[in-house]
XYZ file of C-alpha atoms in Angstrom:
572
model
C -83.342 -85.615 39.393
C -81.476 -85.664 36.060
C -79.967 -82.281 35.121
C -80.731 -80.865 31.702
C -78.649 -78.333 29.796
C -79.625 -76.521 26.631
C -76.609 -76.142 24.355
C -76.324 -73.101 22.101
C -73.297 -73.174 19.793
C -72.173 -70.071 17.933
C -70.251 -71.171 14.852
C -67.675 -68.679 13.600
C -65.737 -69.321 10.386
C -62.740 -67.036 10.295
C -60.561 -66.430 7.283
C -57.173 -64.945 8.121
C -56.390 -62.249 5.583
C -55.231 -58.695 5.166
C -57.554 -56.130 3.636
C -55.093 -55.061 0.950
C -52.221 -57.519 0.596
C -52.868 -61.117 1.569
C -51.039 -64.303 0.704
C -52.216 -65.607 -2.631
C -52.853 -69.323 -3.023
C -54.386 -71.090 -5.997
C -55.002 -74.859 -5.885
C -51.957 -76.607 -4.369
C -51.079 -79.727 -6.347
C -53.579 -78.792 -9.082
C -51.343 -80.350 -11.765
C -50.712 -83.514 -9.752
C -47.574 -85.505 -9.030
C -45.301 -85.621 -12.062
C -41.977 -86.545 -13.554
C -41.054 -83.485 -15.621
C -38.468 -82.388 -18.179
C -38.157 -79.914 -21.029
C -40.275 -76.743 -21.030
C -43.151 -76.477 -18.538
C -44.672 -72.981 -18.781
C -47.110 -71.157 -21.065
C -46.385 -67.508 -21.866
C -49.129 -65.011 -22.703
C -48.377 -61.465 -23.910
C -50.994 -58.887 -22.941
C -52.979 -57.268 -25.723
C -51.168 -54.311 -27.356
C -51.067 -51.070 -25.374
C -52.545 -52.554 -22.216
C -52.299 -50.967 -18.774
C -53.235 -53.322 -15.922
C -53.888 -50.955 -13.040
C -53.527 -51.793 -9.358
C -56.800 -53.317 -8.123
C -57.861 -54.597 -11.564
C -59.297 -58.129 -11.742
C -59.139 -58.751 -15.494
C -56.833 -58.271 -18.470
C -57.085 -59.089 -22.164
C -54.349 -61.447 -23.342
C -52.923 -61.817 -26.826
C -52.098 -65.067 -28.599
C -49.368 -67.304 -27.189
C -46.410 -67.249 -29.650
C -46.025 -70.194 -31.993
C -43.316 -72.746 -31.325
C -40.008 -71.866 -32.971
C -37.604 -74.481 -34.318
C -33.955 -73.604 -34.759
C -30.731 -75.535 -35.248
C -28.345 -75.803 -32.324
C -24.901 -77.354 -32.151
C -24.703 -80.644 -30.220
C -21.389 -82.521 -30.239
C -20.261 -80.591 -33.281
C -23.404 -81.198 -35.343
C -26.490 -79.091 -36.034
C -29.577 -80.535 -34.351
C -33.137 -79.131 -34.640
C -34.427 -77.765 -31.338
C -37.961 -76.507 -30.700
C -38.633 -73.650 -28.313
C -42.201 -73.994 -27.090
C -44.129 -71.072 -25.604
C -47.192 -73.197 -24.821
C -47.642 -76.139 -22.461
C -51.399 -75.827 -22.188
C -53.978 -73.076 -21.923
C -55.105 -71.268 -18.783
C -57.855 -73.007 -16.791
C -59.857 -71.823 -13.800
C -57.778 -72.383 -10.660
C -54.416 -72.013 -12.410
C -51.613 -70.106 -10.713
C -50.376 -67.245 -12.905
C -47.241 -65.132 -12.613
C -47.449 -61.485 -13.722
C -44.103 -59.720 -14.089
C -42.984 -56.376 -15.546
C -40.029 -56.967 -17.859
C -39.211 -53.467 -19.200
C -40.194 -50.006 -17.962
C -37.011 -48.115 -17.115
C -36.268 -44.641 -18.487
C -32.973 -43.024 -19.495
C -31.290 -39.785 -20.482
C -30.580 -40.175 -24.218
C -28.081 -37.366 -24.871
C -25.312 -38.201 -27.311
C -22.665 -37.762 -24.624
C -21.433 -39.363 -21.438
C -24.735 -38.253 -19.866
C -26.357 -41.107 -21.787
C -28.091 -43.518 -19.435
C -28.168 -42.176 -15.891
C -27.739 -38.523 -16.860
C -24.635 -38.390 -14.663
C -21.269 -37.873 -16.421
C -19.274 -39.909 -13.909
C -21.711 -42.797 -13.404
C -20.470 -46.358 -13.862
C -17.701 -48.575 -12.510
C -14.968 -46.468 -14.131
C -16.609 -43.074 -13.483
C -16.909 -42.274 -17.191
C -20.703 -42.194 -17.557
C -22.553 -43.401 -20.632
C -24.523 -46.080 -18.784
C -27.437 -46.598 -16.392
C -30.993 -45.319 -16.122
C -32.853 -42.405 -14.554
C -35.751 -44.507 -13.204
C -36.569 -48.202 -12.911
C -40.303 -47.503 -12.933
C -42.005 -50.732 -11.929
C -39.515 -52.923 -13.804
C -38.993 -56.266 -12.087
C -42.105 -56.132 -9.897
C -44.084 -59.385 -9.906
C -46.925 -61.201 -8.184
C -49.180 -64.243 -8.494
C -52.890 -64.323 -9.282
C -55.413 -67.153 -9.566
C -57.346 -67.606 -12.811
C -61.129 -67.412 -12.507
C -61.711 -67.932 -16.240
C -60.343 -70.163 -18.978
C -58.204 -68.561 -21.710
C -57.261 -70.519 -24.854
C -53.793 -70.170 -26.330
C -55.327 -67.944 -29.003
C -55.873 -65.345 -26.265
C -58.920 -63.699 -24.728
C -60.175 -62.048 -21.562
C -58.593 -63.338 -18.350
C -60.377 -62.758 -15.060
C -58.495 -63.511 -11.876
C -58.272 -63.198 -8.121
C -55.273 -61.319 -6.747
C -53.870 -60.230 -3.394
C -54.546 -56.529 -3.819
C -57.441 -54.261 -2.954
C -60.755 -55.773 -4.071
C -58.935 -59.059 -4.894
C -57.185 -57.303 -7.752
C -53.496 -56.992 -8.574
C -51.180 -55.290 -6.091
C -48.987 -53.523 -8.673
C -49.658 -51.688 -11.913
C -48.288 -53.293 -15.102
C -47.768 -51.644 -18.501
C -47.482 -53.004 -22.017
C -47.021 -50.087 -24.428
C -45.267 -49.772 -27.763
C -42.159 -47.707 -28.267
C -42.961 -44.110 -29.161
C -40.391 -42.777 -31.670
C -41.002 -39.280 -30.308
C -39.879 -40.270 -26.812
C -36.369 -39.379 -25.705
C -36.591 -41.301 -22.422
C -38.430 -44.612 -22.963
C -38.381 -47.658 -25.152
C -41.160 -50.234 -25.157
C -42.745 -51.259 -21.840
C -43.643 -54.923 -21.471
C -45.100 -57.364 -18.963
C -46.044 -61.001 -19.405
C -48.465 -63.493 -17.851
C -46.985 -66.948 -17.246
C -48.970 -70.069 -16.372
C -47.028 -71.670 -13.498
C -47.776 -75.386 -12.929
C -48.802 -76.420 -9.389
C -47.374 -79.842 -8.651
C -48.162 -81.859 -5.540
C -44.799 -83.644 -5.827
C -42.338 -83.560 -8.693
C -39.226 -85.364 -9.870
C -36.941 -84.068 -12.607
C -36.306 -86.811 -15.177
C -34.561 -84.443 -17.575
C -33.320 -80.888 -17.632
C -35.861 -78.054 -17.504
C -35.459 -75.224 -20.038
C -37.002 -71.878 -20.964
C -37.682 -70.561 -24.454
C -35.757 -67.352 -25.243
C -37.272 -63.976 -24.488
C -38.696 -62.744 -27.807
C -39.161 -59.102 -26.860
C -42.554 -59.808 -25.292
C -42.562 -63.164 -23.468
C -40.354 -66.124 -22.552
C -37.072 -66.419 -20.703
C -38.705 -67.517 -17.417
C -39.030 -70.860 -15.614
C -41.639 -70.759 -12.833
C -43.529 -73.482 -10.973
C -44.935 -74.381 -7.571
C -44.436 -77.629 -5.659
C -46.623 -78.092 -2.588
C -44.820 -81.239 -1.451
C -41.449 -82.743 -2.366
C -39.263 -81.733 -5.288
C -36.602 -84.279 -6.247
C -33.860 -82.689 -8.354
C -32.592 -86.156 -9.283
C -29.191 -84.792 -10.417
C -30.815 -82.688 -13.139
C -30.578 -79.018 -14.130
C -33.090 -76.179 -14.359
C -31.559 -73.968 -17.013
C -32.460 -70.437 -18.101
C -28.978 -69.601 -19.357
C -28.820 -67.208 -22.337
C -32.632 -67.012 -22.479
C -32.987 -63.452 -21.148
C -32.601 -60.042 -22.737
C -31.301 -60.351 -26.262
C -27.911 -59.344 -27.549
C -27.176 -56.374 -29.757
C -26.532 -57.266 -33.385
C -24.904 -55.512 -36.329
C -24.577 -56.486 -39.971
C -21.277 -56.078 -41.770
C -20.888 -52.393 -42.505
C -18.517 -52.338 -45.463
C -16.022 -49.499 -45.761
C -14.319 -48.784 -42.429
C -15.252 -45.590 -40.666
C -12.913 -43.166 -39.002
C -11.932 -43.684 -35.398
C -14.801 -42.628 -33.181
C -15.158 -42.529 -29.429
C -17.904 -39.909 -29.221
C -21.064 -41.554 -30.565
C -23.151 -42.734 -27.624
C -26.429 -43.064 -29.518
C -27.291 -43.214 -33.213
C -29.899 -44.627 -35.556
C -29.246 -48.105 -36.906
C -29.601 -46.578 -40.376
C -26.456 -44.552 -39.684
C -24.494 -44.671 -42.943
C -21.113 -43.494 -41.709
C -20.211 -46.988 -40.406
C -19.059 -45.753 -37.029
C -21.349 -47.614 -34.608
C -22.911 -50.986 -33.815
C -25.910 -52.420 -31.988
C -26.812 -51.954 -28.330
C -27.985 -54.875 -26.173
C -31.588 -55.317 -25.009
C -32.509 -54.629 -21.401
C -34.877 -52.968 -18.990
C -35.133 -49.798 -21.118
C -36.419 -51.443 -24.297
C -35.509 -53.521 -27.342
C -33.074 -52.494 -30.099
C -33.959 -52.693 -33.775
C -31.433 -55.484 -34.377
C -31.044 -58.312 -31.894
C -29.797 -61.876 -31.490
C -31.811 -64.261 -29.275
C -29.240 -67.054 -29.210
C -30.919 -68.905 -32.072
C -31.618 -66.359 -34.792
C -31.247 -62.741 -35.847
C -34.270 -60.558 -35.141
C -35.064 -57.265 -36.873
C -37.807 -54.953 -35.650
C -39.278 -53.681 -38.914
C -41.164 -50.757 -37.379
C -38.790 -48.656 -35.303
C -35.481 -48.311 -33.521
C -36.914 -49.593 -30.229
C -34.625 -47.534 -27.959
C -34.826 -43.778 -27.336
C -33.192 -41.749 -30.147
C -31.564 -44.865 -31.641
C -30.336 -48.390 -30.986
C -26.698 -48.042 -32.111
C -23.724 -46.412 -30.395
C -21.529 -47.034 -27.398
C -23.932 -45.776 -24.714
C -25.355 -48.565 -22.525
C -29.178 -48.347 -22.127
C -29.952 -49.501 -18.585
C -28.522 -52.994 -18.113
C -27.977 -53.573 -21.846
C -24.395 -53.290 -23.090
C -23.372 -50.551 -25.512
C -22.268 -51.279 -29.071
C -18.673 -50.788 -30.153
C -17.734 -47.736 -32.220
C -15.399 -47.502 -35.200
C -12.971 -48.801 -35.852
C -13.622 -52.421 -34.767
C -14.190 -51.715 -31.072
C -15.718 -54.393 -28.853
C -19.236 -54.398 -27.446
C -19.917 -53.700 -23.772
C -21.052 -56.480 -21.452
C -24.611 -56.568 -20.105
C -25.343 -55.929 -16.416
C -27.614 -57.145 -13.607
C -26.254 -57.878 -10.125
C -22.879 -56.536 -11.246
C -21.907 -54.074 -13.941
C -20.823 -55.421 -17.291
C -17.345 -54.739 -18.641
C -16.262 -52.019 -21.053
C -15.701 -53.197 -24.633
C -12.154 -53.201 -25.991
C -11.049 -50.340 -28.207
C -8.964 -50.337 -31.333
C -8.454 -48.231 -34.427
C -5.949 -50.715 -35.802
C -3.887 -49.450 -38.762
C -6.705 -47.279 -40.106
C -5.978 -44.590 -37.483
C -3.135 -42.121 -37.467
C 0.024 -43.689 -36.082
C -1.891 -46.916 -35.364
C -3.125 -45.527 -32.037
C -6.050 -46.738 -29.978
C -8.944 -44.867 -28.410
C -11.483 -45.590 -25.713
C -14.288 -46.306 -28.150
C -15.631 -49.623 -26.874
C -19.247 -50.197 -25.866
C -20.047 -48.899 -22.400
C -20.816 -51.446 -19.677
C -24.425 -52.388 -18.910
C -25.593 -51.132 -15.516
C -26.600 -52.951 -12.359
C -30.337 -53.149 -11.653
C -30.327 -51.282 -8.348
C -30.346 -52.425 -4.729
C -31.151 -56.159 -4.727
C -34.552 -57.122 -3.341
C -36.500 -60.383 -3.780
C -39.553 -58.279 -4.663
C -37.954 -57.341 -8.027
C -36.572 -59.844 -10.532
C -34.601 -58.985 -13.675
C -33.234 -60.775 -16.684
C -29.572 -60.268 -17.464
C -28.848 -57.481 -19.939
C -27.768 -58.439 -23.449
C -24.231 -57.647 -24.534
C -23.530 -55.028 -27.187
C -22.260 -55.987 -30.640
C -18.697 -55.389 -31.762
C -18.178 -53.003 -34.695
C -17.450 -54.918 -37.894
C -16.597 -54.333 -41.544
C -15.249 -57.732 -42.613
C -17.404 -60.306 -40.841
C -19.720 -61.777 -43.468
C -22.381 -62.689 -40.880
C -22.068 -59.564 -38.757
C -21.513 -59.678 -35.009
C -23.563 -59.965 -31.842
C -23.134 -59.773 -28.106
C -24.134 -62.541 -25.721
C -27.728 -63.113 -24.570
C -28.454 -62.365 -20.923
C -29.536 -65.047 -18.469
C -33.249 -65.549 -17.811
C -35.246 -65.886 -14.583
C -35.860 -69.033 -12.508
C -38.621 -68.628 -9.917
C -39.483 -71.605 -7.687
C -41.880 -71.967 -4.725
C -41.209 -75.371 -3.196
C -42.329 -77.347 -0.146
C -39.185 -79.460 0.364
C -36.174 -80.175 -1.850
C -34.432 -83.536 -1.893
C -31.480 -84.804 -3.889
C -28.739 -83.022 -5.761
C -29.295 -80.594 -8.579
C -28.298 -77.463 -10.458
C -30.020 -74.181 -11.312
C -28.381 -71.977 -13.939
C -29.183 -68.558 -15.356
C -25.814 -67.705 -16.878
C -25.241 -65.066 -19.515
C -24.128 -66.114 -22.984
C -20.729 -65.372 -24.487
C -20.237 -62.540 -26.954
C -19.532 -63.556 -30.524
C -15.871 -63.915 -31.408
C -14.513 -61.711 -34.165
C -12.273 -64.482 -35.501
C -8.564 -65.096 -35.825
C -6.081 -64.592 -38.645
C -2.368 -64.236 -39.292
C -1.121 -60.688 -38.977
C 1.845 -58.714 -40.318
C 2.449 -55.062 -39.382
C 0.314 -53.590 -42.173
C -1.062 -56.543 -44.128
C -3.774 -58.869 -42.878
C -3.846 -62.267 -44.557
C -6.157 -65.237 -44.315
C -8.734 -63.311 -42.316
C -12.425 -62.696 -43.023
C -13.606 -61.609 -39.581
C -10.909 -59.182 -38.465
C -13.325 -57.073 -36.401
C -14.582 -56.170 -32.923
C -15.871 -58.881 -30.544
C -19.298 -58.918 -28.887
C -19.882 -58.127 -25.199
C -20.965 -60.941 -22.877
C -24.531 -61.240 -21.627
C -25.143 -60.691 -17.910
C -26.209 -63.429 -15.531
C -29.951 -63.607 -14.866
C -31.848 -64.055 -11.601
C -32.673 -67.137 -9.501
C -35.385 -66.927 -6.823
C -35.812 -69.980 -4.582
C -38.417 -70.034 -1.796
C -38.647 -73.234 0.264
C -41.382 -73.706 2.882
C -39.826 -76.682 4.733
C -36.029 -76.551 4.381
C -33.955 -79.693 3.982
C -30.271 -78.884 4.530
C -29.448 -82.405 3.333
C -30.230 -81.507 -0.254
C -27.347 -80.167 -2.350
C -27.744 -77.441 -4.949
C -25.409 -75.499 -7.196
C -26.879 -72.193 -8.355
C -25.091 -70.194 -11.056
C -25.826 -66.785 -12.550
C -22.460 -65.989 -14.087
C -21.820 -63.343 -16.699
C -20.825 -64.468 -20.194
C -17.330 -63.968 -21.575
C -16.560 -61.215 -24.041
C -15.837 -62.203 -27.637
C -12.250 -62.505 -28.798
C -10.706 -60.831 -31.834
C -7.537 -60.680 -33.880
C -4.470 -58.597 -33.166
C -5.038 -55.006 -31.976
C -8.792 -54.972 -32.544
C -11.397 -54.598 -29.798
C -12.514 -57.661 -27.829
C -15.856 -57.700 -26.027
C -16.330 -56.773 -22.376
C -17.447 -59.465 -19.949
C -21.041 -59.733 -18.765
C -21.854 -58.851 -15.153
C -22.855 -61.515 -12.645
C -26.541 -61.970 -11.871
C -28.703 -62.176 -8.745
C -29.568 -65.090 -6.441
C -32.313 -64.878 -3.795
C -32.899 -67.912 -1.584
C -34.731 -68.636 1.644
C -32.581 -69.482 4.655
C -31.475 -73.109 4.922
C -33.238 -74.007 1.678
C -30.423 -76.506 1.047
C -26.652 -76.773 1.044
C -26.079 -74.263 -1.744
C -22.983 -73.450 -3.769
C -23.434 -70.046 -5.394
C -21.621 -68.880 -8.543
C -21.983 -65.227 -9.536
C -18.785 -64.469 -11.396
C -18.406 -61.709 -13.929
C -17.536 -62.821 -17.447
C -13.966 -62.595 -18.657
C -12.972 -59.834 -21.034
C -12.103 -61.046 -24.515
C -8.564 -60.742 -25.833
C -6.758 -60.276 -29.125
C -4.502 -63.183 -28.245
C -2.126 -61.223 -26.060
C -4.081 -58.329 -24.574
C -7.619 -57.260 -23.670
C -7.005 -54.025 -25.647
C -8.884 -52.136 -22.950
C -11.760 -54.606 -22.586
C -12.837 -55.120 -18.964
C -14.147 -58.098 -16.979
C -17.743 -58.042 -15.794
C -18.303 -57.463 -12.093
C -19.392 -60.151 -9.622
C -23.141 -60.473 -8.996
C -24.970 -60.571 -5.671
C -26.706 -63.167 -3.484
C -29.265 -62.427 -0.775
C -30.953 -64.711 1.741
C -34.448 -64.030 3.019
C -37.040 -65.490 5.333
C -40.555 -66.036 4.035
C -41.946 -63.752 6.738
C -39.668 -60.942 5.513
C -41.253 -60.950 2.047
C -44.120 -58.648 1.165
C -47.227 -60.503 2.330
C -48.534 -60.941 -1.221
C -45.389 -62.959 -2.077
C -45.443 -65.252 0.957
C -47.784 -67.889 -0.517
C -46.812 -70.955 -2.504
C -45.265 -74.309 -1.677
C -46.398 -76.058 1.499
C -47.743 -72.762 2.831
C -50.733 -73.071 0.507
C -51.833 -76.482 1.751
C -55.135 -75.949 3.630
C -54.844 -76.495 7.409
C -58.008 -76.865 9.543
C -58.004 -75.495 13.080
C -60.935 -75.687 15.557
C -61.331 -74.099 18.985
C -64.291 -74.618 21.364
C -64.755 -72.118 24.192
C -67.515 -71.668 26.805
C -68.894 -68.275 27.655
C -68.671 -67.434 31.400
C -66.900 -70.718 32.113
C -65.976 -69.548 35.612
C -69.589 -69.762 36.840
C -70.398 -73.162 35.330
C -70.746 -74.829 38.760
C -73.380 -72.376 39.909
C -75.809 -72.912 37.048
C -79.253 -74.196 37.812
C -80.595 -77.287 36.104
C -82.072 -76.422 32.725
C -79.991 -73.247 32.372
C -78.560 -72.350 28.974
C -74.851 -72.745 28.273
C -73.263 -70.880 25.324
C -70.246 -72.272 23.503
C -68.272 -70.663 20.651
C -66.807 -73.000 18.020
C -64.200 -71.241 15.857
C -63.105 -73.008 12.674
C -60.297 -71.488 10.559
């Protein structure tokens, strides 16, 4: 007699996830296989005074900034260059980066308590730098768009890795309050990150400069192979903006005691602070043009003076002191100090801009732009003076890297004060006999590779920018601090450069200006990251697994003909 079995199959579809913080994956390879060059991201500022709370699944976005064309010097000639903030609108299924740029707080006393509120804080133990709290500055995560948003802005809905498929962190975008003595503006941005299946660089990749709201970041995802093809991904001098000061006319008296002042200060004894994690100064230089905030000072109590707000460098004080270097992985350098022949007995004082601070204990869960350098104090320079722009952020999630390539997020150099011939009391042939700008700090590079290829060769640099030079016995700029590099183990054969920028000189001496400190590098494994940051690259390719199991398999031989057999088929 033929045996008959009735088959009952219980089908179980299991999705591996955590209740609160799961890996976040969008649509791997959504943007296809491409040869890429130039600028690749779209940058959306949130609507004014927006708070995106943990667990939220929507946010209103403002208009993407217009493209900006500026002249840059190429081989000694001015060439028009367009910085683009838009490479296409948000579509459903897009991978989006959300990152808090500024939200640190400081003590704003006009003393060496400025910054950290500790009189001996800083690399030289003289205070006048740092912050009292980072807040959520540097925190970031990815979400997946569930609505389209045109470049003119609108309501974005999304799926995140947090509770209720919302965001994990809270993000704040609030204007500077002139009544606040502890905070500047607080900003976050939403960046559309392309999702390539495979990609080859056919030209260098660049970022537009941070404009006080968005920009300064290069971010994309490659599910398969990324071929560097001997090209460069470059976010150098695209981060926090440099302090800037216009020519101030009649020289002020020697001054080493002004840590913070309004930019409308009429006694000509201070210059502009650099931008950083605390907020944005009234006057800034983005590497292409001068920027003036018409509404307010932008930093607590004022945006001039030698105190260093967070990782931004302090401005030089009178007379003709150098700006302080910006900080990130390493402290910036103190600006050079000089009273030249306008002070009694031609003596010098420690009046240079204070060094920008480090950004805390390095962790790949927080990413920072390099702090902008402070401006040197000037009274002759017809075009004023600025520090160097900090390095931006490069954030890559990649399946496998092949070839040889370079990633840079270096800080920019502080502006030179100029050179002239000098006699003991008479200056001749000189129109810029002033203080030099502080160097911008190196930015941050984050490289996560799912399937390492040690045969690939990369050079990653996040060096601080050099301080500006000056003429005899005036104050050169301090060097910018080195940046931060985070990379997954065995991502490639990597050469890492994290040097602090050199202090400027007056031709024979640094006049008290100090080199920026070396930055920091940290390796990580993907499993060591917070779970909501573990997605991306090959990890997000869907993988089908099936398992068939029989209930009570041990008694199968004792079943009677016609008996039921139960199987469980698990598909994940």
